[in-house]
mmCIF file of C-alpha atoms and ligand atoms in Angstrom:
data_model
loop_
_atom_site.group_PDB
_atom_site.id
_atom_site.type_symbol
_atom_site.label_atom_id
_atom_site.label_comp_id
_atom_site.label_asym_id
_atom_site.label_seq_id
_atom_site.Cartn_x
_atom_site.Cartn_y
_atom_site.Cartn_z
ATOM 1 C CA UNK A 139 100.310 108.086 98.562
ATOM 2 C CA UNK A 140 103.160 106.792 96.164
ATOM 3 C CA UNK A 141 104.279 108.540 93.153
ATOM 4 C CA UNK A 142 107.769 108.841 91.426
ATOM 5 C CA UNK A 143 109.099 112.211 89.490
ATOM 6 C CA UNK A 144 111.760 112.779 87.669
ATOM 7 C CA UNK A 145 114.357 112.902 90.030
ATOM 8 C CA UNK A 146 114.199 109.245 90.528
ATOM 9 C CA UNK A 147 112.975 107.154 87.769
ATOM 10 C CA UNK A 148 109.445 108.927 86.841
ATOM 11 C CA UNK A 149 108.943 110.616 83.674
ATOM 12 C CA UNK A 150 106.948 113.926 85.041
ATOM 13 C CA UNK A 151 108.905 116.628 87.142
ATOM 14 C CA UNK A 152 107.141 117.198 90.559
ATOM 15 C CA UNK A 153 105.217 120.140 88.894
ATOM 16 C CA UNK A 154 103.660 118.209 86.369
ATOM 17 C CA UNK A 155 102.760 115.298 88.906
ATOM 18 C CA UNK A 156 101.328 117.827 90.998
ATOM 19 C CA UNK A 157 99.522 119.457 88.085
ATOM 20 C CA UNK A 158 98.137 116.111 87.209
ATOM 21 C CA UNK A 159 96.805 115.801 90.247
ATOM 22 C CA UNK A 160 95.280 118.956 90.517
ATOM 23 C CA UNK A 161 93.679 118.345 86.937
ATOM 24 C CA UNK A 162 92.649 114.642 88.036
ATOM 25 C CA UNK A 163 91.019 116.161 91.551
ATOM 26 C CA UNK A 164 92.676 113.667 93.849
ATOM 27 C CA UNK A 165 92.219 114.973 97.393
ATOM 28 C CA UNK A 166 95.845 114.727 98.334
ATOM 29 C CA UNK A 167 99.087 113.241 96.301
ATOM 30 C CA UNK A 168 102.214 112.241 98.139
ATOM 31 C CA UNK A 169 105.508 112.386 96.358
ATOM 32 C CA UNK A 170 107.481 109.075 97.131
ATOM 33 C CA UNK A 171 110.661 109.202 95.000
ATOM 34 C CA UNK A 172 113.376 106.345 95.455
ATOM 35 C CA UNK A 173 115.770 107.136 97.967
ATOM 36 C CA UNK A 174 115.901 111.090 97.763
ATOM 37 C CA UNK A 175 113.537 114.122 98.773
ATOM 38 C CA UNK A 176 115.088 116.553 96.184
ATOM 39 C CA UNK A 177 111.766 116.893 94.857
ATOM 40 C CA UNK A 178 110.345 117.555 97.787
ATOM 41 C CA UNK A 179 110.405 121.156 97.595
ATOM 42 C CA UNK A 180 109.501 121.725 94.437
ATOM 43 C CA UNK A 181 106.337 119.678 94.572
ATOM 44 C CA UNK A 182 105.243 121.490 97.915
ATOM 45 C CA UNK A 183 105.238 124.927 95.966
ATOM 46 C CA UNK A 184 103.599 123.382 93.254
ATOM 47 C CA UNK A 185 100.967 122.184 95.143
ATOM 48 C CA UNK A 186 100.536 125.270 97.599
ATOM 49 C CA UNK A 187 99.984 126.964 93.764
ATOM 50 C CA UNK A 188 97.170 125.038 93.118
ATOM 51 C CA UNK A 189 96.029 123.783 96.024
ATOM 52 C CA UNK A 190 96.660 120.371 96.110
ATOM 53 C CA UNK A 191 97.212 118.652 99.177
ATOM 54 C CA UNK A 192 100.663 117.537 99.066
ATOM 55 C CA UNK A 193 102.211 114.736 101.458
ATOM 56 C CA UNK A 194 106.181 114.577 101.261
ATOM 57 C CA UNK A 195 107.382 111.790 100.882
ATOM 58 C CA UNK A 196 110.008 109.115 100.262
ATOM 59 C CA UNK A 197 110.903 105.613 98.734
ATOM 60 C CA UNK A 198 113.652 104.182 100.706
ATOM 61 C CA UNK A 199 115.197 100.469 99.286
ATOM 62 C CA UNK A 200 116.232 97.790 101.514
ATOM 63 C CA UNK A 201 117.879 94.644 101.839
ATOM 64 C CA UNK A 202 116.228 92.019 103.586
ATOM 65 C CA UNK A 203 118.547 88.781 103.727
ATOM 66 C CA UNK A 204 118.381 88.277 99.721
ATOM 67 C CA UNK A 205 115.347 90.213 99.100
ATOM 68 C CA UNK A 206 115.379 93.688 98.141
ATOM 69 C CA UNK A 207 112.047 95.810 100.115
ATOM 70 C CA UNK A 208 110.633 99.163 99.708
ATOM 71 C CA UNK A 209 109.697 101.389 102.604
ATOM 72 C CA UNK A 210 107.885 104.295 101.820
ATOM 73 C CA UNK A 211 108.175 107.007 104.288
ATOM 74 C CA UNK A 212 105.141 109.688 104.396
ATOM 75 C CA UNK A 213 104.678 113.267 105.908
ATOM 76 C CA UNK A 214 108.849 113.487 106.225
ATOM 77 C CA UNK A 215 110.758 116.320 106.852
ATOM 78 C CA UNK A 216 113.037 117.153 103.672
ATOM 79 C CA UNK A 217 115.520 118.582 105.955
ATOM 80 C CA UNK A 218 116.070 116.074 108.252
ATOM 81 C CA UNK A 219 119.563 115.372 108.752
ATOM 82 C CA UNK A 220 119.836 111.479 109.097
ATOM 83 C CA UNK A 221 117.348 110.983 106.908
ATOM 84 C CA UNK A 222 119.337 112.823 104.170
ATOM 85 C CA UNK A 223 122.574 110.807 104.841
ATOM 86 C CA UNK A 224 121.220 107.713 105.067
ATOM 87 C CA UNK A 225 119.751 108.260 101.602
ATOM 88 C CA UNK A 226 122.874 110.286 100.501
ATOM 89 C CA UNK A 227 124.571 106.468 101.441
ATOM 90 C CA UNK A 228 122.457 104.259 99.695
ATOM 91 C CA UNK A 229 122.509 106.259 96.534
ATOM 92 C CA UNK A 230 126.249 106.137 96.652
ATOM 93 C CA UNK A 231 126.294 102.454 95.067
ATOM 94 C CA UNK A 232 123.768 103.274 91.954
ATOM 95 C CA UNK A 233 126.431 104.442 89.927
ATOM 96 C CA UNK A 234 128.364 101.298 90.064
ATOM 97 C CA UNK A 235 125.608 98.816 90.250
ATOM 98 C CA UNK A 236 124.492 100.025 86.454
ATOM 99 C CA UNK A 237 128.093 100.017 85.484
ATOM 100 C CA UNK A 238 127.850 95.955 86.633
ATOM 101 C CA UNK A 239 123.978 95.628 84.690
ATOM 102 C CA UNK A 240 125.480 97.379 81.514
ATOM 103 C CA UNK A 241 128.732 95.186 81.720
ATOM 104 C CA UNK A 242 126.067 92.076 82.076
ATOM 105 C CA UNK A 243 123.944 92.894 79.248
ATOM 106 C CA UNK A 244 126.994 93.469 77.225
ATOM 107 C CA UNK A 245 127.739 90.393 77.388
ATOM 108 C CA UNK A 246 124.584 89.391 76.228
ATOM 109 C CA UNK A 247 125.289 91.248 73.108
ATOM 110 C CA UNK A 248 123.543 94.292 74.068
ATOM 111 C CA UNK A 249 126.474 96.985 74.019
ATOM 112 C CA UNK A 250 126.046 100.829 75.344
ATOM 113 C CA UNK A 251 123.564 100.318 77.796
ATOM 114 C CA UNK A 252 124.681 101.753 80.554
ATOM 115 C CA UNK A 253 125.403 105.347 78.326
ATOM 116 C CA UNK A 254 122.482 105.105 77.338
ATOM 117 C CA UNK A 255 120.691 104.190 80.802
ATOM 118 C CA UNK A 256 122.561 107.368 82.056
ATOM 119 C CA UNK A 257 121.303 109.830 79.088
ATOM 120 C CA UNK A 258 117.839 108.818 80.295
ATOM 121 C CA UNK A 259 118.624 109.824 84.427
ATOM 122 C CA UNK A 260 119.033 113.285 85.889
ATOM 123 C CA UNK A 261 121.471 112.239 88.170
ATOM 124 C CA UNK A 262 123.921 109.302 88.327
ATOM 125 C CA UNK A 263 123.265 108.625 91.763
ATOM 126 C CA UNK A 264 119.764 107.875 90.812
ATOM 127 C CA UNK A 265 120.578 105.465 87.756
ATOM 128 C CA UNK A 266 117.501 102.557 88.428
ATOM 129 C CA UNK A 267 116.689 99.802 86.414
ATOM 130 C CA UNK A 268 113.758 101.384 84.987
ATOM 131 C CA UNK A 269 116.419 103.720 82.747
ATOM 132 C CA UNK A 270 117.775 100.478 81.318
ATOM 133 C CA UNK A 271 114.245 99.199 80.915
ATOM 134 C CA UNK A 272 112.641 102.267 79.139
ATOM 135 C CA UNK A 273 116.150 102.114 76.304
ATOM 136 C CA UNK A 274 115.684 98.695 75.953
ATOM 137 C CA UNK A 275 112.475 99.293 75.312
ATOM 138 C CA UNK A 276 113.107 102.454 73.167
ATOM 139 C CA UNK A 277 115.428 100.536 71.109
ATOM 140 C CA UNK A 278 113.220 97.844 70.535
ATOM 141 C CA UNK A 279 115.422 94.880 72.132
ATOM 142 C CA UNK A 280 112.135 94.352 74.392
ATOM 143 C CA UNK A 281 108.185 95.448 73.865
ATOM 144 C CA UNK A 282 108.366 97.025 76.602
ATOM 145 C CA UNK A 283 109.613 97.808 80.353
ATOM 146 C CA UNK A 284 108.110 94.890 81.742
ATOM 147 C CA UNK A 285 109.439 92.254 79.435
ATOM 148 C CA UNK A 286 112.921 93.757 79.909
ATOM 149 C CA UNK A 287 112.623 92.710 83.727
ATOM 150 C CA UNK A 288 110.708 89.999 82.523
ATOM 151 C CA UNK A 289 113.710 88.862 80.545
ATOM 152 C CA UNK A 290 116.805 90.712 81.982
ATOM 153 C CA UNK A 291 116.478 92.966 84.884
ATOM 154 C CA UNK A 292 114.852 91.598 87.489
ATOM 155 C CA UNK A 293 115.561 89.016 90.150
ATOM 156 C CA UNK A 294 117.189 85.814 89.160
ATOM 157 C CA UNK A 295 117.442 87.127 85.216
ATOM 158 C CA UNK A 296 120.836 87.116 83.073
ATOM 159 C CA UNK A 297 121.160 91.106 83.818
ATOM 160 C CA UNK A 298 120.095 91.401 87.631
ATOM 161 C CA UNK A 299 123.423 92.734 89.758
ATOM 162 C CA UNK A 300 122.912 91.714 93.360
ATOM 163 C CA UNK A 301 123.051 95.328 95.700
ATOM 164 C CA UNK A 302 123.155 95.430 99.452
ATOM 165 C CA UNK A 303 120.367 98.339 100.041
ATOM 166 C CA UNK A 304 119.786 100.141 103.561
ATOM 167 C CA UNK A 305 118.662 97.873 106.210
ATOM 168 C CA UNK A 306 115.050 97.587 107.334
ATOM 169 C CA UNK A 307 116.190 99.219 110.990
ATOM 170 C CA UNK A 308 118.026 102.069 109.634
ATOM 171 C CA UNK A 309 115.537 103.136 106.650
ATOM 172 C CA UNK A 310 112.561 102.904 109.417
ATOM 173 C CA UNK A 311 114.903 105.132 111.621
ATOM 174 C CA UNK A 312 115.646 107.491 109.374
ATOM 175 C CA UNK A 313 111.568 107.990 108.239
ATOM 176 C CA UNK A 314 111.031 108.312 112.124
ATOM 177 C CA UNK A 315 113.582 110.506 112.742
ATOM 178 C CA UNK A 316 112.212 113.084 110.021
ATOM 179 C CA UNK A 317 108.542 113.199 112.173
ATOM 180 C CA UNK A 318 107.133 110.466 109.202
ATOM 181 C CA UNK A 319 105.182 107.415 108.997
ATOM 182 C CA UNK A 320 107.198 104.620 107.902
ATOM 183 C CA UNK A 321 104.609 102.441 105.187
ATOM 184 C CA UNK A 322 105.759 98.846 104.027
ATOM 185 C CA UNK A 323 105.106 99.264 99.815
ATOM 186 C CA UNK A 324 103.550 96.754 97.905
ATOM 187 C CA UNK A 325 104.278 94.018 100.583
ATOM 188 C CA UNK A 326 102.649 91.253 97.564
ATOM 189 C CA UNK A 327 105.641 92.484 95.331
ATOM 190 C CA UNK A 328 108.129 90.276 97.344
ATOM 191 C CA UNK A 329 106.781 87.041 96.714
ATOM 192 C CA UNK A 330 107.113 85.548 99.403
ATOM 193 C CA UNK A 331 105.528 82.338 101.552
ATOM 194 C CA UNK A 332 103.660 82.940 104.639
ATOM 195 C CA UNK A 333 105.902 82.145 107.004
ATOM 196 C CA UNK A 334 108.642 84.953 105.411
ATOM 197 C CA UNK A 335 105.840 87.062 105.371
ATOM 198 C CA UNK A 336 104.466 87.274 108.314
ATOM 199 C CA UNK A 337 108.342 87.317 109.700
ATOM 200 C CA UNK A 338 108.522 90.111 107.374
ATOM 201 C CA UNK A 339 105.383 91.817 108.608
ATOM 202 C CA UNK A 340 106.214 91.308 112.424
ATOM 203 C CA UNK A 341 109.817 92.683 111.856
ATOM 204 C CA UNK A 342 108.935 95.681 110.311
ATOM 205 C CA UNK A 343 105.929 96.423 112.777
ATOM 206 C CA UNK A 344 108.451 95.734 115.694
ATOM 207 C CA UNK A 345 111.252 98.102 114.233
ATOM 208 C CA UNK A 346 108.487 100.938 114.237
ATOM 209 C CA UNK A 347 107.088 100.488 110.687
ATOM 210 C CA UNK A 348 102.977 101.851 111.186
ATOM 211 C CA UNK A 349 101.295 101.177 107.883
ATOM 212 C CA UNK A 350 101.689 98.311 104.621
ATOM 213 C CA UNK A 351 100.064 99.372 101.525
ATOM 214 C CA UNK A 352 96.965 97.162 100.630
ATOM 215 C CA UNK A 353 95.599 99.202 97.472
ATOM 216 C CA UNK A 354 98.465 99.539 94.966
ATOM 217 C CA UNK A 355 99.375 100.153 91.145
ATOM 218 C CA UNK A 356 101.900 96.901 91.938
ATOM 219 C CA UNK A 357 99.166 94.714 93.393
ATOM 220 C CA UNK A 358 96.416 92.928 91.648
ATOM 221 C CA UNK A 359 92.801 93.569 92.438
ATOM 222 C CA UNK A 360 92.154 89.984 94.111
ATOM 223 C CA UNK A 361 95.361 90.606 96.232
ATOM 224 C CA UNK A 362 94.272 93.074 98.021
ATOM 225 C CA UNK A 363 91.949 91.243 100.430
ATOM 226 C CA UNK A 364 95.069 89.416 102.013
ATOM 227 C CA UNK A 365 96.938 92.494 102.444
ATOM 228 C CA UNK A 366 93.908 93.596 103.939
ATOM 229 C CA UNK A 367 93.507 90.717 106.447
ATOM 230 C CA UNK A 368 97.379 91.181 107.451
ATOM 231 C CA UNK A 369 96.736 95.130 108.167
ATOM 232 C CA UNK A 370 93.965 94.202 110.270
ATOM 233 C CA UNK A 371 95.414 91.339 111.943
ATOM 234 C CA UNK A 372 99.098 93.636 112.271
ATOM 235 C CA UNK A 373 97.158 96.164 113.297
ATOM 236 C CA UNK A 374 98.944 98.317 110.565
ATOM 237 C CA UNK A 375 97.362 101.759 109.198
ATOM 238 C CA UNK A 376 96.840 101.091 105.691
ATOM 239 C CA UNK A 377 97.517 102.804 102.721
ATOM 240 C CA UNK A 378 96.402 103.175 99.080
ATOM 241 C CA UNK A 379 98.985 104.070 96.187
ATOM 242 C CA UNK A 380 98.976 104.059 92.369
ATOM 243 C CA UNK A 381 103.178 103.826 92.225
ATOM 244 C CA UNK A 382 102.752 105.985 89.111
ATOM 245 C CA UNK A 383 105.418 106.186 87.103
ATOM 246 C CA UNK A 384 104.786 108.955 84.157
ATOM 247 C CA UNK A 385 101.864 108.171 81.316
ATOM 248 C CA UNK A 386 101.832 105.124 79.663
ATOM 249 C CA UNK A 387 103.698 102.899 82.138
ATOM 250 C CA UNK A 388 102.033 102.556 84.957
ATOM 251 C CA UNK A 389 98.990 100.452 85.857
ATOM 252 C CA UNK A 390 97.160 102.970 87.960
ATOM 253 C CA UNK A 391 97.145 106.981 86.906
ATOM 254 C CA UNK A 392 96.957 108.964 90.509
ATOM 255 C CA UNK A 393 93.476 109.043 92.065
ATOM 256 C CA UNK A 394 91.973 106.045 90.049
ATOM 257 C CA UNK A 395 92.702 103.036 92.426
ATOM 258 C CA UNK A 396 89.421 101.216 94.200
ATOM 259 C CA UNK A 397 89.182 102.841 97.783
ATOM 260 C CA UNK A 398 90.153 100.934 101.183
ATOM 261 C CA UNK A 399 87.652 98.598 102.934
ATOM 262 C CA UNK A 400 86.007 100.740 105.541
ATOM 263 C CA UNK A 401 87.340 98.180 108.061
ATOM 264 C CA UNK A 402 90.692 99.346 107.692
ATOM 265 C CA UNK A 403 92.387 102.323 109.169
ATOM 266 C CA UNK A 404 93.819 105.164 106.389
ATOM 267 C CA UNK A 405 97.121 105.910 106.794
ATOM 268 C CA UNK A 406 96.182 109.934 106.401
ATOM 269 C CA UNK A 407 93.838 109.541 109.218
ATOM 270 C CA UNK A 408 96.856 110.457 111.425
ATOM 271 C CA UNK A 409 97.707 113.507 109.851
ATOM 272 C CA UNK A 410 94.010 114.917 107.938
ATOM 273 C CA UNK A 411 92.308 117.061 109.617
HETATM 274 P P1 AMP B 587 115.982 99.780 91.142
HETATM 275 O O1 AMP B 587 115.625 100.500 92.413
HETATM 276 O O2 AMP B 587 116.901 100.565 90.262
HETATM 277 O O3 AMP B 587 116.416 98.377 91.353
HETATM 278 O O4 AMP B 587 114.664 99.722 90.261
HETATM 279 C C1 AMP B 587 113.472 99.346 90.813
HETATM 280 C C2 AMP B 587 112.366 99.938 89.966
HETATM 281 O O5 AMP B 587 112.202 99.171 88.814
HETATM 282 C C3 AMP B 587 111.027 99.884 90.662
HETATM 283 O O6 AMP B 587 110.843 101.012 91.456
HETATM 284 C C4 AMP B 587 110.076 99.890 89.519
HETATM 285 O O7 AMP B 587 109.886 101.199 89.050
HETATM 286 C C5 AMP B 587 110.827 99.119 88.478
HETATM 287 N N1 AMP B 587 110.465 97.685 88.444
HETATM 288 C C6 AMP B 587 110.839 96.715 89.305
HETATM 289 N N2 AMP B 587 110.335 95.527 88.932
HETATM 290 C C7 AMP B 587 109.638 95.755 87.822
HETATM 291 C C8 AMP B 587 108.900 94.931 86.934
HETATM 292 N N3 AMP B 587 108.772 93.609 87.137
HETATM 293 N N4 AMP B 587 108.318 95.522 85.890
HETATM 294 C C9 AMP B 587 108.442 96.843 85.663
HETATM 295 N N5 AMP B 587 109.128 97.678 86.444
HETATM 296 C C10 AMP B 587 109.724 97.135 87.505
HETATM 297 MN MN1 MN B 588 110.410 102.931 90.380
HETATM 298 MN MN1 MN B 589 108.733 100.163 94.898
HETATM 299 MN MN1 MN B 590 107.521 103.153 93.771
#
């Protein structure tokens, strides 16, 4: 229930993540790209082609006081109007943002980043960090894309640009308004204490989030238990996600992730018949 293409900052178009799937025999696939549904489309013929049960979806980013969350929003409609302007708005500040990270790692002696970043996206609008971290790592500055946010690109490194995302109310909003499920991703990415988190968890429930991810590509096997406990004691659906990325640089290929304790509740369970 979380997979990116390459209209955001995957490395397979939708019809070769949905062809994977269909190869793999994973019983549905959701397409969850970061703040956009233009794949959307394309996916859901791919999938009606093969038979794959697709769930549309979306990976909206948001700014919670200085930490940046994901919301992933599930079984949305790709034509819903606020949902597409509020993504249309958050994409807006992309382009400058990598401007700012290729300026910063300039200065670290690092020079045409950012054309270079921008060679490797479709779409300006949709420049991420993972373009900078796949040249770096192309051009051998880094091993690869996890050292370059190990060393420059994420949080609190030399090359991290602070961005003011979508806020938690509007990105649930906009998921409701377009009939989906909104689904708190990788809640054990944010590192936070248990106070934050729980303030974190009871936010999102009372803004109309339904579901945290407990199973993910982005969370390691022994966390999962917690995120467990907090679905069950939330009373959140739960949901189970590899984050795949394209081959080679992700953690968890589509499909391949342990399954849910029985004692939760599956997110799909609302819409599988
Ligand atoms: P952005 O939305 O442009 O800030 O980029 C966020 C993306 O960077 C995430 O969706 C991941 O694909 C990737 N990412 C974030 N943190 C890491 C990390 N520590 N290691 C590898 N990739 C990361
Ligand atoms: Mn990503
Ligand atoms: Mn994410
Ligand atoms: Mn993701």
């Amino acid at each position: 229930m979380h997979n990116h293409s390459t209209r955001s900052d995957g490395l397979l178009s939708p019809t070769e993540l949905i062809g994977l799937a269909a190869r793999t025999g994973v019983d549905a696939i959701a397409l969850t790209d970061h703040d956009t549904v233009e794949g959307l489309e394309e996916a859901a013929e791919a999938a009606r082609r093969t038979g794959v049960a697709f769930v549309p979806g979306v990976e909206i980013s948001v700014s919670w006081g200085s930490t940046t969350l994901h919301v992933v929003g599930l079984q949305v409609d790709a034509s819903s109007a606020p949902l597409r302007e509020g993504l249309e708005g958050i994409r807006k500040g992309r382009l400058d943002r990598a401007r700012r990270i290729g300026e910063a790692l300039e200065r670290l002696g690092i020079g045409g980043t950012f054309e270079a970043a921008l060679a490797l996206a479709r779409d300006e609008r949709l420049l991420s960090r993972t373009h900078f971290g796949r040249h770096l790592a192309e051009r051998g500055v880094v091993k690869d894309i996890q050292h370059a946010f190990d060393k420059y690109l994420g949080k609190g490194k030399p090359a991290y640009v602070e961005h003011r995302w979508a806020v938690l109310e509007d990105a649930i909003g906009w998921i409701r308004a377009a009939g989906g499920t909104a689904v708190l991703a990788h809640p054990g990415r944010y590192d936070l204490k248990p106070m934050m988190r729980h303030a974190m968890l009871e936010q999102f429930k009372a803004l109309g989030g339904e579901a945290i991810e407990v199973v993910t590509g982005s969370h390691r096997p022994e966390e999962y238990s917690l995120w467990q406990r907090e679905a069950l004691e939330f009373g959140f659906y739960a949901s189970r996600g590899a984050d795949y990325h394209g081959p080679g640089e992700s953690p968890a290929e589509p499909g391949s992730l342990p399954a849910l304790h029985a004692s939760l509740t599956p997110v799909w369970s609302k819409w599988a018949h």
